[in-house]
Coordinates of C-alpha atoms and ligand atoms in Angstrom, one line a residue:
M1 CA -256.8 -90.8 -220.7
K2 CA -256.5 -94.2 -222.2
I3 CA -254.1 -96.7 -221.0
N4 CA -251.2 -97.3 -223.4
Y5 CA -252.1 -100.8 -224.5
L6 CA -249.0 -101.4 -226.5
Y7 CA -246.9 -100.7 -223.4
I8 CA -248.9 -103.0 -221.3
L9 CA -248.8 -105.8 -223.9
L10 CA -245.1 -105.5 -224.0
V11 CA -244.8 -105.8 -220.2
V12 CA -247.1 -108.9 -220.2
V13 CA -245.4 -110.5 -223.1
F14 CA -242.0 -110.1 -221.5
A15 CA -243.3 -111.1 -218.1
C16 CA -244.7 -114.3 -219.5
K17 CA -241.6 -115.2 -221.5
M18 CA -239.3 -114.6 -218.5
E19 CA -236.3 -114.6 -220.7
K20 CA -232.9 -113.2 -219.8
K21 CA -232.7 -110.9 -222.8
D22 CA -231.5 -107.4 -223.2
H23 CA -233.5 -105.4 -225.7
E24 CA -232.6 -101.9 -226.4
N25 CA -235.3 -99.5 -225.2
I26 CA -237.7 -102.3 -224.4
I27 CA -238.8 -103.4 -221.0
T28 CA -237.4 -106.8 -220.0
I29 CA -238.0 -108.8 -216.9
P30 CA -234.7 -110.5 -216.6
E31 CA -235.6 -112.9 -213.9
Q32 CA -238.8 -114.4 -212.5
H33 CA -240.0 -112.5 -209.4
R34 CA -237.4 -109.7 -209.7
P35 CA -239.4 -106.5 -209.1
L36 CA -239.3 -103.7 -211.7
F37 CA -239.1 -100.6 -209.5
H38 CA -238.2 -101.8 -206.1
F39 CA -234.5 -101.9 -205.2
T40 CA -232.8 -105.3 -205.3
P41 CA -229.1 -106.2 -205.1
P42 CA -227.5 -107.0 -208.5
S43 CA -226.8 -110.5 -207.2
G44 CA -226.4 -112.2 -203.9
W45 CA -228.1 -111.7 -200.6
M46 CA -229.5 -108.5 -199.1
N47 CA -231.1 -107.7 -195.8
D48 CA -231.4 -104.4 -193.8
P49 CA -231.1 -101.0 -195.4
N50 CA -228.1 -99.2 -193.8
G51 CA -226.4 -95.8 -193.6
M52 CA -229.0 -93.9 -195.6
V53 CA -227.8 -90.4 -196.0
Y54 CA -228.3 -87.5 -198.4
H55 CA -225.2 -85.6 -199.5
N56 CA -224.6 -83.1 -202.3
G57 CA -227.8 -84.0 -204.2
T58 CA -227.4 -87.7 -203.9
Y59 CA -229.4 -90.2 -201.8
H60 CA -227.1 -93.0 -200.5
L61 CA -228.5 -96.4 -199.7
F62 CA -226.2 -99.0 -198.1
Y63 CA -227.4 -102.5 -197.3
Q64 CA -226.6 -105.7 -195.5
H65 CA -225.0 -107.8 -198.2
N66 CA -223.5 -111.2 -198.8
P67 CA -222.1 -110.8 -202.3
D68 CA -221.0 -114.5 -202.6
D69 CA -224.2 -116.3 -201.8
I70 CA -228.0 -115.9 -201.8
V71 CA -228.3 -116.7 -198.1
W72 CA -227.2 -114.6 -195.1
G73 CA -223.5 -114.9 -194.4
P74 CA -220.5 -112.6 -193.8
M75 CA -222.0 -109.2 -193.9
H76 CA -220.7 -106.3 -196.1
W77 CA -222.3 -103.0 -196.8
G78 CA -223.5 -103.0 -200.4
H79 CA -224.1 -99.5 -201.9
A80 CA -226.4 -97.7 -204.3
T81 CA -227.1 -94.1 -205.1
S82 CA -230.0 -92.2 -206.5
S83 CA -231.0 -88.6 -207.3
D84 CA -234.7 -89.3 -206.8
L85 CA -235.1 -92.3 -204.4
I86 CA -236.6 -94.3 -207.3
H87 CA -233.9 -94.9 -209.9
W88 CA -230.9 -96.5 -208.2
E89 CA -227.4 -97.1 -209.5
H90 CA -225.3 -99.9 -208.1
R91 CA -222.0 -98.8 -206.6
P92 CA -219.0 -100.9 -205.5
I93 CA -219.3 -102.5 -202.0
A94 CA -218.5 -99.8 -199.5
L95 CA -217.5 -101.8 -196.4
Y96 CA -215.8 -105.2 -196.2
P97 CA -215.3 -107.3 -193.1
D98 CA -212.0 -106.7 -191.3
E99 CA -210.1 -108.0 -188.2
H100 CA -212.8 -106.8 -185.9
G101 CA -215.6 -108.7 -187.6
T102 CA -218.2 -108.5 -190.3
I103 CA -220.2 -105.4 -190.9
F104 CA -223.7 -105.4 -189.4
S105 CA -226.3 -102.7 -189.6
G106 CA -225.8 -99.0 -188.8
S107 CA -226.2 -95.5 -190.0
A108 CA -224.3 -92.6 -191.7
V109 CA -224.2 -88.9 -191.1
V110 CA -222.6 -85.9 -192.7
D111 CA -220.2 -84.5 -190.1
H112 CA -220.8 -80.9 -191.2
H113 CA -218.4 -79.3 -188.7
N114 CA -215.8 -82.0 -188.9
T115 CA -216.2 -82.8 -185.2
S116 CA -214.5 -86.2 -185.9
G117 CA -211.5 -84.6 -187.5
L118 CA -211.8 -87.2 -190.3
G119 CA -212.3 -84.7 -193.0
S120 CA -212.1 -80.9 -193.0
T121 CA -214.6 -78.1 -192.5
E122 CA -214.3 -77.3 -196.2
N123 CA -214.9 -80.9 -197.1
P124 CA -216.9 -82.5 -194.3
P125 CA -216.6 -86.3 -194.1
I126 CA -219.5 -88.7 -194.3
V127 CA -219.2 -91.0 -191.3
A128 CA -220.7 -94.4 -191.2
I129 CA -221.4 -95.9 -187.7
F130 CA -222.0 -99.7 -187.7
T131 CA -221.8 -102.9 -185.7
Y132 CA -218.8 -105.2 -185.9
H133 CA -219.9 -108.8 -185.5
N134 CA -217.0 -111.0 -184.5
A135 CA -218.2 -114.4 -185.7
E136 CA -215.3 -116.3 -184.3
K137 CA -215.8 -114.9 -180.8
A138 CA -219.6 -115.7 -181.1
A139 CA -218.7 -119.3 -182.1
N140 CA -216.5 -119.5 -179.1
G141 CA -219.3 -118.4 -176.9
E142 CA -217.7 -115.1 -176.1
I143 CA -220.5 -112.8 -175.2
D144 CA -218.8 -109.5 -176.1
H145 CA -218.7 -110.2 -179.9
Q146 CA -220.6 -107.1 -181.0
T147 CA -218.9 -103.7 -180.9
Q148 CA -219.5 -100.4 -182.8
G149 CA -217.0 -99.1 -185.4
I150 CA -216.9 -96.1 -187.7
A151 CA -215.7 -95.5 -191.3
F152 CA -215.5 -92.3 -193.3
S153 CA -215.5 -91.0 -196.8
T154 CA -214.2 -87.6 -198.0
D155 CA -215.1 -88.2 -201.7
D156 CA -218.9 -88.1 -201.6
G157 CA -219.2 -91.7 -200.5
K158 CA -217.2 -93.1 -203.4
S159 CA -214.5 -94.7 -201.2
W160 CA -214.5 -95.6 -197.6
A161 CA -211.7 -95.9 -194.9
K162 CA -212.2 -97.5 -191.5
Y163 CA -211.2 -95.4 -188.5
K164 CA -207.9 -96.7 -187.1
G165 CA -209.0 -96.6 -183.5
N166 CA -212.0 -99.0 -184.0
P167 CA -214.0 -100.1 -182.2
V168 CA -215.3 -96.8 -180.8
L169 CA -217.8 -98.4 -178.5
E170 CA -216.8 -101.6 -176.7
N171 CA -219.2 -104.3 -175.7
P172 CA -220.3 -104.2 -172.0
G173 CA -220.9 -108.0 -171.9
I174 CA -224.2 -108.3 -173.7
A175 CA -224.6 -110.6 -176.8
D176 CA -227.2 -108.4 -178.7
F177 CA -225.5 -105.0 -178.8
R178 CA -226.0 -103.5 -182.2
D179 CA -227.5 -101.4 -185.0
P180 CA -226.4 -97.8 -184.1
K181 CA -228.5 -95.0 -185.5
V182 CA -226.8 -91.6 -185.0
F183 CA -228.0 -88.1 -185.4
W184 CA -227.0 -84.6 -184.3
H185 CA -229.1 -83.2 -181.5
E186 CA -229.3 -79.5 -182.0
K187 CA -230.5 -78.4 -178.6
T188 CA -227.8 -80.1 -176.6
S189 CA -225.1 -79.9 -179.3
A190 CA -224.2 -83.6 -179.3
W191 CA -224.2 -86.6 -181.5
I192 CA -226.8 -89.2 -180.2
M193 CA -226.5 -92.9 -180.8
I194 CA -229.5 -95.1 -180.3
L195 CA -228.5 -98.7 -179.9
A196 CA -230.6 -101.9 -179.8
V197 CA -229.5 -103.9 -176.7
Q198 CA -231.4 -107.2 -176.4
D199 CA -234.8 -106.1 -175.1
H200 CA -234.3 -102.3 -174.8
I201 CA -232.5 -99.4 -176.4
R202 CA -229.5 -97.5 -175.0
I203 CA -228.8 -93.9 -175.7
Y204 CA -225.2 -92.7 -175.9
R205 CA -223.8 -89.2 -176.5
S206 CA -220.7 -87.9 -178.2
P207 CA -219.0 -84.7 -179.1
N208 CA -217.1 -86.2 -182.1
L209 CA -218.6 -89.6 -183.2
I210 CA -215.6 -91.3 -181.6
D211 CA -215.9 -90.9 -177.8
W212 CA -219.3 -92.1 -176.6
E213 CA -220.9 -91.8 -173.2
Y214 CA -223.9 -93.7 -171.9
A215 CA -227.0 -91.5 -171.2
S216 CA -230.0 -93.7 -170.6
S217 CA -232.0 -96.8 -171.5
F218 CA -235.6 -97.2 -172.6
G219 CA -238.1 -100.0 -173.3
E220 CA -237.4 -103.0 -171.1
K221 CA -241.1 -103.0 -170.1
A222 CA -242.6 -101.0 -172.9
G223 CA -244.2 -102.2 -176.2
A224 CA -243.9 -105.6 -177.8
H225 CA -241.3 -108.1 -176.5
G226 CA -241.9 -111.3 -178.5
G227 CA -238.3 -111.2 -179.7
V228 CA -235.0 -109.4 -179.8
W229 CA -235.0 -105.6 -180.4
E230 CA -233.1 -104.5 -183.5
C231 CA -232.5 -101.5 -185.8
P232 CA -233.9 -98.5 -183.8
D233 CA -234.4 -95.0 -185.1
L234 CA -235.3 -91.8 -183.3
F235 CA -236.4 -88.5 -184.9
E236 CA -238.6 -85.5 -184.3
L237 CA -241.7 -85.2 -186.5
A238 CA -244.2 -82.4 -186.9
V239 CA -247.8 -83.2 -186.3
E240 CA -249.8 -82.6 -189.6
N241 CA -252.0 -79.6 -189.5
D242 CA -250.9 -78.6 -186.0
E243 CA -248.6 -75.7 -186.3
G244 CA -245.7 -75.9 -183.9
N245 CA -246.6 -79.2 -182.5
S246 CA -244.1 -82.1 -182.8
K247 CA -243.3 -85.4 -181.2
W248 CA -240.3 -87.7 -181.1
V249 CA -240.8 -91.0 -182.8
L250 CA -238.9 -94.1 -181.8
L251 CA -238.9 -97.0 -184.4
L252 CA -237.9 -100.5 -183.2
S253 CA -237.7 -103.6 -185.2
I254 CA -238.5 -106.8 -183.4
N255 CA -237.9 -110.4 -184.3
P256 CA -239.9 -112.5 -183.8
G257 CA -243.1 -111.2 -182.3
G258 CA -244.6 -109.2 -185.2
P259 CA -248.4 -108.9 -185.4
N260 CA -248.7 -111.5 -188.1
G261 CA -245.7 -113.6 -187.1
G262 CA -241.9 -113.2 -187.4
S263 CA -240.3 -109.8 -188.0
A264 CA -242.0 -106.4 -187.8
T265 CA -241.4 -102.8 -186.7
Q266 CA -243.1 -101.1 -183.8
Y267 CA -243.1 -97.4 -182.9
F268 CA -243.5 -95.2 -179.9
T269 CA -244.2 -91.5 -179.7
G270 CA -243.1 -89.2 -177.0
G271 CA -240.4 -86.8 -175.9
F272 CA -236.6 -86.6 -176.1
D273 CA -234.4 -84.1 -174.3
G274 CA -231.0 -85.2 -175.6
Y275 CA -230.5 -87.7 -172.8
Q276 CA -233.7 -89.7 -172.4
F277 CA -236.8 -90.8 -174.3
T278 CA -240.1 -90.6 -172.6
N279 CA -243.1 -92.6 -173.9
D280 CA -246.4 -90.7 -174.2
H281 CA -248.3 -93.9 -173.8
P282 CA -248.7 -96.7 -171.2
D283 CA -246.1 -99.5 -171.4
D284 CA -248.6 -102.0 -172.7
M285 CA -249.6 -100.0 -175.7
I286 CA -248.2 -101.4 -179.0
Q287 CA -248.2 -99.6 -182.3
W288 CA -247.0 -101.2 -185.6
L289 CA -245.5 -99.2 -188.4
D290 CA -246.7 -101.8 -190.9
Y291 CA -248.9 -104.9 -190.3
G292 CA -247.6 -106.8 -193.3
R293 CA -245.2 -109.7 -192.9
D294 CA -242.5 -108.1 -195.1
N295 CA -241.3 -104.7 -193.8
Y296 CA -238.4 -105.1 -191.4
A297 CA -235.4 -103.2 -190.1
G298 CA -236.4 -100.0 -191.8
V299 CA -235.0 -96.7 -190.7
S300 CA -234.9 -93.1 -192.0
W301 CA -232.6 -91.0 -194.1
S302 CA -230.1 -88.7 -192.4
D303 CA -229.3 -85.1 -193.6
I304 CA -232.4 -84.5 -195.8
P305 CA -232.1 -80.7 -196.4
R306 CA -234.2 -78.5 -194.1
E307 CA -236.0 -76.9 -197.2
D308 CA -237.2 -80.4 -198.0
G309 CA -238.0 -81.3 -194.4
R310 CA -239.3 -84.8 -195.1
R311 CA -238.6 -87.9 -192.9
I312 CA -238.0 -90.6 -195.4
F313 CA -238.0 -94.3 -194.6
I314 CA -237.1 -97.5 -196.4
G315 CA -237.5 -101.1 -195.1
W316 CA -236.3 -104.6 -196.0
M317 CA -239.2 -106.4 -197.8
S318 CA -238.8 -109.8 -196.1
N319 CA -239.1 -111.6 -192.8
W320 CA -236.5 -113.7 -191.0
L321 CA -239.1 -116.6 -190.9
Y322 CA -238.3 -117.4 -194.5
A323 CA -236.0 -114.8 -195.9
N324 CA -233.2 -117.3 -196.6
K325 CA -235.5 -119.6 -198.5
V326 CA -237.7 -117.4 -200.9
P327 CA -237.7 -118.8 -204.4
T328 CA -235.3 -116.4 -206.2
E329 CA -232.1 -117.6 -207.8
Q330 CA -229.5 -114.9 -208.4
W331 CA -230.5 -112.4 -205.7
R332 CA -232.6 -112.4 -202.5
S333 CA -234.8 -109.7 -201.2
A334 CA -236.0 -106.2 -202.2
M335 CA -236.5 -103.0 -200.3
T336 CA -239.9 -101.3 -199.8
L337 CA -240.4 -98.1 -201.8
A338 CA -239.0 -95.0 -200.1
R339 CA -241.8 -93.7 -197.9
K340 CA -242.5 -90.4 -196.4
M341 CA -243.5 -90.6 -192.7
T342 CA -245.8 -88.1 -191.0
L343 CA -247.7 -87.9 -187.8
R344 CA -251.4 -87.4 -188.2
K345 CA -254.2 -86.9 -185.7
T346 CA -256.8 -89.6 -186.6
A347 CA -260.0 -90.8 -185.1
H348 CA -257.9 -93.4 -183.3
G349 CA -255.4 -90.9 -181.9
L350 CA -252.0 -89.8 -183.2
R351 CA -250.7 -92.2 -185.8
L352 CA -247.5 -92.6 -187.8
I353 CA -248.5 -92.4 -191.4
S354 CA -246.4 -93.9 -194.3
E355 CA -247.0 -93.1 -198.0
P356 CA -244.7 -93.5 -201.0
V357 CA -242.5 -90.5 -201.6
V358 CA -244.0 -88.2 -204.2
E359 CA -241.1 -88.9 -206.6
F360 CA -242.7 -92.4 -207.1
E361 CA -245.4 -90.7 -209.2
K362 CA -242.9 -90.1 -211.9
L363 CA -243.2 -93.7 -212.8
R364 CA -246.9 -93.3 -213.8
V365 CA -247.1 -93.6 -217.6
N366 CA -250.8 -93.7 -218.0
T367 CA -254.0 -93.3 -215.9
L368 CA -257.2 -95.2 -216.2
N369 CA -260.0 -93.3 -214.4
L370 CA -262.7 -95.7 -213.2
A371 CA -266.3 -94.6 -213.6
T372 CA -268.4 -94.4 -210.4
R373 CA -270.3 -97.7 -210.1
E374 CA -272.1 -99.9 -207.6
I375 CA -270.4 -103.2 -207.1
A376 CA -272.5 -106.1 -206.1
G377 CA -270.8 -109.5 -206.2
G378 CA -267.9 -109.0 -208.6
F379 CA -266.4 -106.6 -211.0
N380 CA -263.6 -107.8 -213.3
L381 CA -261.5 -104.7 -214.1
S382 CA -259.2 -106.7 -216.5
A383 CA -262.1 -107.9 -218.6
T384 CA -263.9 -104.5 -218.5
Y385 CA -261.0 -102.4 -219.4
G386 CA -258.6 -104.8 -221.2
L387 CA -256.1 -104.3 -218.4
F388 CA -253.4 -106.9 -217.9
L389 CA -250.6 -105.6 -215.8
T390 CA -247.8 -107.3 -213.8
H391 CA -247.1 -104.1 -212.0
F392 CA -249.3 -101.1 -211.3
E393 CA -250.7 -98.7 -208.8
A394 CA -254.4 -98.5 -207.9
D395 CA -256.1 -95.8 -205.7
L396 CA -259.6 -96.8 -204.9
H397 CA -262.2 -94.9 -203.0
F398 CA -265.3 -96.8 -201.8
E399 CA -268.4 -95.9 -200.0
L400 CA -270.0 -98.6 -197.9
Q401 CA -273.8 -98.9 -197.3
E402 CA -273.5 -100.8 -194.1
N403 CA -270.4 -101.8 -192.3
D404 CA -270.9 -105.4 -193.2
S405 CA -269.1 -105.8 -196.5
D406 CA -265.9 -107.6 -197.3
I407 CA -264.1 -105.9 -200.1
S408 CA -261.5 -108.1 -201.8
I409 CA -259.2 -107.0 -204.6
I410 CA -257.9 -110.1 -206.3
F411 CA -254.8 -110.2 -208.4
S412 CA -254.5 -113.5 -210.3
N413 CA -253.1 -115.6 -213.2
T414 CA -254.7 -118.1 -215.5
M415 CA -253.4 -121.0 -213.4
G416 CA -255.9 -120.1 -210.7
E417 CA -253.3 -118.6 -208.3
S418 CA -254.3 -115.3 -206.7
L419 CA -253.3 -112.8 -204.1
S420 CA -256.3 -111.2 -202.4
F421 CA -256.3 -108.1 -200.3
G422 CA -258.8 -105.6 -199.0
F423 CA -260.9 -104.6 -196.1
N424 CA -263.4 -106.6 -194.0
A425 CA -265.8 -104.1 -192.6
A426 CA -267.8 -106.6 -190.5
D427 CA -264.8 -107.8 -188.6
E428 CA -262.8 -104.5 -188.9
F429 CA -259.5 -105.4 -190.5
F430 CA -257.5 -104.8 -193.6
Y431 CA -255.8 -108.0 -195.0
V432 CA -253.5 -109.5 -197.4
D433 CA -254.1 -113.2 -198.2
R434 CA -251.3 -115.1 -200.0
S435 CA -252.7 -118.6 -199.1
N436 CA -253.2 -119.3 -202.8
A437 CA -250.6 -117.0 -204.3
G438 CA -248.3 -119.5 -205.9
K439 CA -245.0 -120.9 -204.6
A440 CA -245.1 -121.4 -200.8
D441 CA -243.5 -124.9 -200.2
F442 CA -240.1 -123.3 -199.5
S443 CA -241.3 -122.6 -195.9
D444 CA -244.3 -123.7 -193.9
Q445 CA -244.4 -120.3 -192.4
F446 CA -245.0 -118.3 -195.6
S447 CA -248.5 -119.0 -196.7
G448 CA -251.7 -117.6 -195.0
K449 CA -253.5 -114.4 -194.4
A450 CA -252.2 -111.3 -192.6
I451 CA -254.6 -108.9 -190.9
A452 CA -254.4 -105.4 -189.6
P453 CA -257.2 -104.5 -187.2
Y454 CA -258.8 -101.2 -188.2
A455 CA -262.1 -99.7 -187.2
L456 CA -263.5 -97.6 -190.0
N457 CA -264.7 -94.3 -188.9
G458 CA -267.7 -93.7 -191.1
K459 CA -268.5 -95.3 -194.5
K460 CA -265.6 -94.0 -196.7
L461 CA -262.8 -96.4 -197.4
N462 CA -259.6 -95.7 -199.3
I463 CA -257.2 -98.4 -200.5
R464 CA -254.1 -97.4 -202.4
C465 CA -251.9 -100.3 -203.5
I466 CA -248.7 -100.7 -205.4
L467 CA -248.0 -104.1 -207.0
D468 CA -244.6 -104.9 -208.5
V469 CA -244.4 -108.5 -209.8
S470 CA -243.8 -110.1 -206.4
S471 CA -244.8 -107.5 -203.8
I472 CA -247.7 -105.5 -202.6
E473 CA -247.7 -102.3 -200.6
M474 CA -251.1 -101.5 -199.4
F475 CA -251.8 -98.0 -197.9
G476 CA -255.2 -98.1 -196.2
Q477 CA -257.1 -94.9 -195.4
N478 CA -254.4 -92.6 -196.9
G479 CA -251.5 -94.3 -195.2
E480 CA -253.0 -94.8 -191.8
C481 CA -252.9 -98.6 -192.0
V482 CA -250.1 -100.2 -194.0
M483 CA -249.4 -103.7 -195.1
T484 CA -246.4 -104.9 -197.1
E485 CA -246.2 -108.5 -198.4
I486 CA -244.3 -110.5 -200.9
F487 CA -245.6 -113.4 -203.0
F488 CA -244.3 -115.7 -205.7
P489 CA -246.7 -116.7 -208.5
S490 CA -245.8 -119.6 -210.8
E491 CA -246.8 -117.4 -213.7
P492 CA -247.2 -113.6 -213.4
F493 CA -250.4 -112.2 -212.0
T494 CA -252.0 -109.9 -214.5
I495 CA -255.7 -110.1 -213.9
L496 CA -257.5 -107.7 -211.5
R497 CA -261.0 -108.0 -210.1
I498 CA -262.9 -106.8 -207.1
E499 CA -265.3 -109.1 -205.2
I500 CA -267.8 -108.0 -202.6
E501 CA -269.3 -110.1 -199.9
G502 CA -272.3 -108.6 -198.1
K503 CA -274.1 -105.4 -199.1
P504 CA -273.1 -103.8 -202.4
V505 CA -270.5 -101.1 -202.2
E506 CA -270.1 -98.0 -204.3
L507 CA -266.8 -97.4 -206.0
K508 CA -266.9 -93.7 -205.8
E509 CA -263.7 -93.0 -207.7
G510 CA -260.7 -94.9 -208.6
Q511 CA -257.6 -94.7 -210.7
I512 CA -255.3 -97.3 -212.0
F513 CA -251.8 -96.2 -213.1
A514 CA -249.6 -98.1 -215.5
L515 CA -246.1 -97.7 -214.2
K516 CA -242.8 -97.8 -216.0
P517 CA -240.0 -99.8 -214.6
A518 CA -237.2 -98.0 -212.8
I519 CA -234.3 -100.0 -214.1
V520 CA -231.4 -100.0 -211.9
S521 CA -228.1 -99.4 -213.6
Q522 CA -224.6 -100.6 -212.8
Ligands
FRU601 C1 -231.8 -107.2 -188.5 C2 -230.4 -107.7 -188.2 C3 -229.6 -106.6 -187.4 C4 -228.2 -107.0 -187.7 C5 -228.3 -107.4 -189.2 C6 -227.3 -108.5 -189.5 O1 -232.3 -107.8 -189.6 O2 -230.5 -108.9 -187.5 O3 -229.9 -106.6 -186.0 O4 -227.3 -105.9 -187.6 O5 -229.6 -107.9 -189.4 O6 -227.3 -108.8 -190.9

């Protein structure tokens, strides 16, 4: 199939003009750097995804939001809904600060049996469980300034009321006491809350989402501890191609202390009996969900129907090192694509795999099939195929001769700025290098190259990448090694080429997909 050139031309023309124009039925890029199919707030500041829950055919996404500024501030829960995890509609702000504090991160569940009594069995409530952050107390040095509260909706998430007896979990005298993730544990018939507490997680149990009892703690000595633990998640996941075998996966965001600096998310695999998490691995083993610098505070959707059975994740595509300073004007930060998580037995052991949800493929408008060829030195895809795209997906399958080649995929503009990413077989790592990718003077911690150690097992290499104006999500080896990064070119990147250092490499097969924007509506 041929790429639809007219479509691409339109995208490039509009990308280059960067005008705030509304054309009917034509693609516009309203603001420089605003992605075209990643979720961004309509205006103002956004950080963590919150309260993701599926209810009556709708995916809800709430998020940490400061509607009045483009820097972090008094937190609200912004709200958006979608029927496919790709096209989002903005909804009114769901949770506002109140006398207990501002609204920090948390989760939401459908209380199917109305255990909370906040709805009815005919119309079960959606219950949001979040952290209250009392900024005044914090400023006065009162250590117990974070507590947990709940709110509920009985109209499909349209309007929300706070529970009158808030907070439902008082602070035991620990400053970092936040980000409750709640789920129903079938086997022991209880609600479970996983809470990030400084350098570990605490597990609480409840019959009704209101009365909580401490069960156990995990992690003080396990995993990475370069910074505070935040935004945990715990869920059971089947092991791919291993009938009946499953593990519990614990996600934990940590800031700072990520593998490439600043914020990142680690994971543990093990067991959970309703009371306690047991790690399958030695304490000093560290596993990262994503090695890029821009995937933080991500957790998974609640209440995905059993027939669907997926565990779906979304993360915040930024890093506390520079999040407040990135060069956008009306809004700050985007989310990653919604990703399906699975557990796969790999040559390196059991790994948590992330790949875009299949719904994403609906955005593909055209496919360019690349002919098999040997690449020695360079191969300019844009010149060869007349491809000039600000946003696209590429799925490339290489075969190496010797494990000594460095395969760089370079996305650039005519100003000489470029983002390069790929795989270095000699030194065994995937990488994303934004050292020369445009604006970087807003923070001295933004520029540079991020790497993800990865030993290739054999000679076959797969790189799937999704680029959207100012972000890259790279899924190496079918989602085994993931890197997510943002970048801010002075003029849009539209030129794509591959460069090989070392022995020539065979491009066995490859596809480039032109993507249509998923315009968010109000
Ligand atoms: C993570 C985090 C959470 C907290 C929220 C505040 O990015 O620091 O721990 O609840 O952001 O906005």
